[in-house]
CSV table of C-alpha atoms in Angstrom, one decimal:
chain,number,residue,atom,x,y,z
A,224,UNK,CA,-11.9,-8.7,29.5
A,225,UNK,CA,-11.9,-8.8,25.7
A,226,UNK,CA,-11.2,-12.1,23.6
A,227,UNK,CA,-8.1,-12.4,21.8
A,228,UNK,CA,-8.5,-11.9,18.4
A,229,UNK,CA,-7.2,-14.8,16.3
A,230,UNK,CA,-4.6,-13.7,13.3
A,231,UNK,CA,-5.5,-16.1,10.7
A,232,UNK,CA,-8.8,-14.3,10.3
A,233,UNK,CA,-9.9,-11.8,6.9
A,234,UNK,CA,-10.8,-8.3,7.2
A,235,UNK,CA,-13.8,-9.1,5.6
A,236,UNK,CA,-14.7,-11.7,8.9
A,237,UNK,CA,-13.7,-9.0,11.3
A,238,UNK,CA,-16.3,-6.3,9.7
A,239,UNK,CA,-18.6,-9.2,10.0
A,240,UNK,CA,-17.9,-9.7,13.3
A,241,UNK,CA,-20.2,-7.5,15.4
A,242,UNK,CA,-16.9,-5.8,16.6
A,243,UNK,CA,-17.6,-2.3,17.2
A,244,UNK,CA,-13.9,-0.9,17.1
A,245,UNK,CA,-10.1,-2.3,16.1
A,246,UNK,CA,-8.4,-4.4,17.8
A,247,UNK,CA,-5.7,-2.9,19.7
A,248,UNK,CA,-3.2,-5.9,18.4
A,249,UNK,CA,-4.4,-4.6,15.0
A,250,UNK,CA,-3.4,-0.6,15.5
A,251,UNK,CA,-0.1,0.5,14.8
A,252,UNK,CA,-0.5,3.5,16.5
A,253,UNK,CA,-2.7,4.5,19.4
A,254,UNK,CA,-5.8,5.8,17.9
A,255,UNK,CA,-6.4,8.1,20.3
A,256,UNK,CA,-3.0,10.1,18.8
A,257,UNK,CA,-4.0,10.4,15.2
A,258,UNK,CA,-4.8,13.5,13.7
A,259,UNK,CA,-8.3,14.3,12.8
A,260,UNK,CA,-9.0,16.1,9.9
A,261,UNK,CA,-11.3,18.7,10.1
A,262,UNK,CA,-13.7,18.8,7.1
A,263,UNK,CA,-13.5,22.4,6.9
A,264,UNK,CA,-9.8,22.1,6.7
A,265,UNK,CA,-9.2,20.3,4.2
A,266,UNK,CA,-10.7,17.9,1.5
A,267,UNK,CA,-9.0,14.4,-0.3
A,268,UNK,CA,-6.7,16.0,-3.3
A,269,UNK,CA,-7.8,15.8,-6.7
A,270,UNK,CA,-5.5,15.0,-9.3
A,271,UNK,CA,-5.9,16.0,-13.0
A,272,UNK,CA,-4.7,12.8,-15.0
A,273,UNK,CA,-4.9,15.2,-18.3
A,274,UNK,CA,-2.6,17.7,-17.0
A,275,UNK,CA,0.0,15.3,-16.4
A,276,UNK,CA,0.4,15.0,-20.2
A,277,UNK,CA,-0.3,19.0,-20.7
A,278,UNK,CA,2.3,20.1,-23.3
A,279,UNK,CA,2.5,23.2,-20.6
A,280,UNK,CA,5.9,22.7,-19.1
A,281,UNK,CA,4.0,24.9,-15.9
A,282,UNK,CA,0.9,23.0,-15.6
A,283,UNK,CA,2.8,19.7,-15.8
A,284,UNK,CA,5.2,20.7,-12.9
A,285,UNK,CA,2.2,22.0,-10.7
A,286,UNK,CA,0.4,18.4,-10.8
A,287,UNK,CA,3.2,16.8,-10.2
A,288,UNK,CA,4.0,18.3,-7.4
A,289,UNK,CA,0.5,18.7,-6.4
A,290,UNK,CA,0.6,14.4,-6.6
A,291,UNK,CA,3.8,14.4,-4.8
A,292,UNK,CA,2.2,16.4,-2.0
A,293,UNK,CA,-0.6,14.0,-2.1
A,294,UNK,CA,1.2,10.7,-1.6
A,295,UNK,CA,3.4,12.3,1.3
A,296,UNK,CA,0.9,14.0,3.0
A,297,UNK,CA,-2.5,12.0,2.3
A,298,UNK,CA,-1.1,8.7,1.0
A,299,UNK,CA,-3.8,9.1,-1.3
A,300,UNK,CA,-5.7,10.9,-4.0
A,301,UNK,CA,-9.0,11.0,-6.3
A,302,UNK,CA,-7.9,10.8,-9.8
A,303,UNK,CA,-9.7,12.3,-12.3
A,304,UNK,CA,-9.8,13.0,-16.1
A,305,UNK,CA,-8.4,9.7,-16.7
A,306,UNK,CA,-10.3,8.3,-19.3
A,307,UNK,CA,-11.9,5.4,-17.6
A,308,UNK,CA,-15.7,5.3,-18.5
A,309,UNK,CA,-17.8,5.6,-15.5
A,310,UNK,CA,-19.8,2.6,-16.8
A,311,UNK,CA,-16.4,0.6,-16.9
A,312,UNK,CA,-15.9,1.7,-13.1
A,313,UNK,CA,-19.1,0.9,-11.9
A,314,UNK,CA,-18.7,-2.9,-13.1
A,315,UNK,CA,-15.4,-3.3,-12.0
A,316,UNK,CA,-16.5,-2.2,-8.3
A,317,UNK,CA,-20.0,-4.4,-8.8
A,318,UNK,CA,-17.5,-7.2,-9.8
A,319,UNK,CA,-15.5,-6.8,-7.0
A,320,UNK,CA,-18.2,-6.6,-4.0
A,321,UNK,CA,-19.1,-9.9,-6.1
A,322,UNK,CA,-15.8,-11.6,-5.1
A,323,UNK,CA,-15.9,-9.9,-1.5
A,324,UNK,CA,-19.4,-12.2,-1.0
A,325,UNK,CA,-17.9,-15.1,-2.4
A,326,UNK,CA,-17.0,-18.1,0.2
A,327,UNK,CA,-13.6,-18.5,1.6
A,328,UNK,CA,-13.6,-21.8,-0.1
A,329,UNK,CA,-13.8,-20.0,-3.4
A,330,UNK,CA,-11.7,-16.9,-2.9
A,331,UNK,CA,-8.8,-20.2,-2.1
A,332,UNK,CA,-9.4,-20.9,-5.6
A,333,UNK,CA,-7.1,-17.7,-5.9
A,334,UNK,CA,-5.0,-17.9,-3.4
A,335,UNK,CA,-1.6,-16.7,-5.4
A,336,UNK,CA,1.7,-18.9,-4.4
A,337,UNK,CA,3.7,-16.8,-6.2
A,338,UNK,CA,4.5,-12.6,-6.3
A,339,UNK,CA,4.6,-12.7,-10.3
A,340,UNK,CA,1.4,-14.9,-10.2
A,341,UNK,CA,-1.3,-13.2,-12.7
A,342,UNK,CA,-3.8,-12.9,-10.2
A,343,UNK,CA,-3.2,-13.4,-6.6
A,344,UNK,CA,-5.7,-13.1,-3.5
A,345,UNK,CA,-3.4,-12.9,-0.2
A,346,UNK,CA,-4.5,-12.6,3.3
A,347,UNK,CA,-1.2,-11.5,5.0
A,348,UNK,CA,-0.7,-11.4,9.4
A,349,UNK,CA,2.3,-11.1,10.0
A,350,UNK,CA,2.8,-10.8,13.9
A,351,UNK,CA,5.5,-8.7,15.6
A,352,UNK,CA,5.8,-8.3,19.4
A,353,UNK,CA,2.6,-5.9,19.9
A,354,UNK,CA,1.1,-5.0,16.6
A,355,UNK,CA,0.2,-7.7,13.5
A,356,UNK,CA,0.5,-6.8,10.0
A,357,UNK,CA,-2.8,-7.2,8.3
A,358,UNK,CA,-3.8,-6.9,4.9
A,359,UNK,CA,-6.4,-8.5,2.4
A,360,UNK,CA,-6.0,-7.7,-1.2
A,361,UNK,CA,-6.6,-9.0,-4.6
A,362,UNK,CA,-3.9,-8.3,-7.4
A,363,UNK,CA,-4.5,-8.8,-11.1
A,364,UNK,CA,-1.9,-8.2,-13.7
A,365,UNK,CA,-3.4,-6.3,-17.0
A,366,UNK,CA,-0.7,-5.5,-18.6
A,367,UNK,CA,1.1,-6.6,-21.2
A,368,UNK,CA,-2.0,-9.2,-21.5
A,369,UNK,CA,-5.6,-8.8,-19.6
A,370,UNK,CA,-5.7,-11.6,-16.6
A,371,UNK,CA,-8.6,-11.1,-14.3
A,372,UNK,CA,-11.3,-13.2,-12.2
A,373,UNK,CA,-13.4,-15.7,-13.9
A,374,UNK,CA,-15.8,-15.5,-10.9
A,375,UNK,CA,-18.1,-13.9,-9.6
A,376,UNK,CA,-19.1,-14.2,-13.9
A,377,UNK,CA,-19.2,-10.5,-15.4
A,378,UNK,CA,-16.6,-9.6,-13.5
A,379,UNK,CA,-13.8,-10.3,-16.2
């Protein structure tokens, strides 16, 4: 018989773990019923930032049902052509892997108390009868003014 996995515990801890598969307490489906997606079938949808500003009344309409499409039926989407310099990318996600190997201890440093706090870091379980809630994330407001990490240093 399995251990119970605790809910107070990060996603990063569980990929740590050893553990080989998710938890069942952690699925909110039974994996065995998800869809599959064939390769062959079909690929993650690209969407063209620049045609989203197209002065073509057709091209504009296309994307954005093209994006609509995306979010219902992948929840996601690579976006491209959106002016972010590749350099600019690649620091942010070098940053970010930073924080991810930072202790617990100092991710707390972090740890938002508020929804309109500029940066937040939330671990989140909530637990219902069968299947917990679970999410890790770090949120940082840039606009109207820049607020980001001041650690792991180069990251903001």
């Amino acid at each position: 018989m399995a251990a119970a996995v605790p809910i107070e515990i990060t996603v990063k801890s569980l990929s740590e773990s050893g553990l080989k598969s998710i938890p069942s307490c952690f699925a909110s489906k039974n994996l065995q019923d998800l869809e599959v997606i064939d390769p062959q079938e079909g690929t993650i949808p690209i969407i063209d930032f620049s045609l989203l500003t197209s002065s073509d009344p057709q091209h504009k309409s296309k994307i954005i049902q093209d994006l609509g499409r995306a979010c219902e039926e992948w929840g996601f989407f690579l976006l491209i052509n959106h002016g972010v310099s590749e350099s600019l990318m690649k620091n942010i996600m070098d940053g970010l892997k930073g924080f991810s190997d930072l202790s617990d201890e100092e991710k707390r440093e972090f740890q938002g108390n508020h929804v309109m706090d500029h940066i937040t870091r939330s671990v989140f379980n909530a637990d219902s009868k069968k299947v917990h809630c679970w999410r890790d994330f770090l949120k940082c407001f840039a606009h109207p003014e820049f607020h980001f990490l001041n650690k792991p240093t180069g990251l903001g």
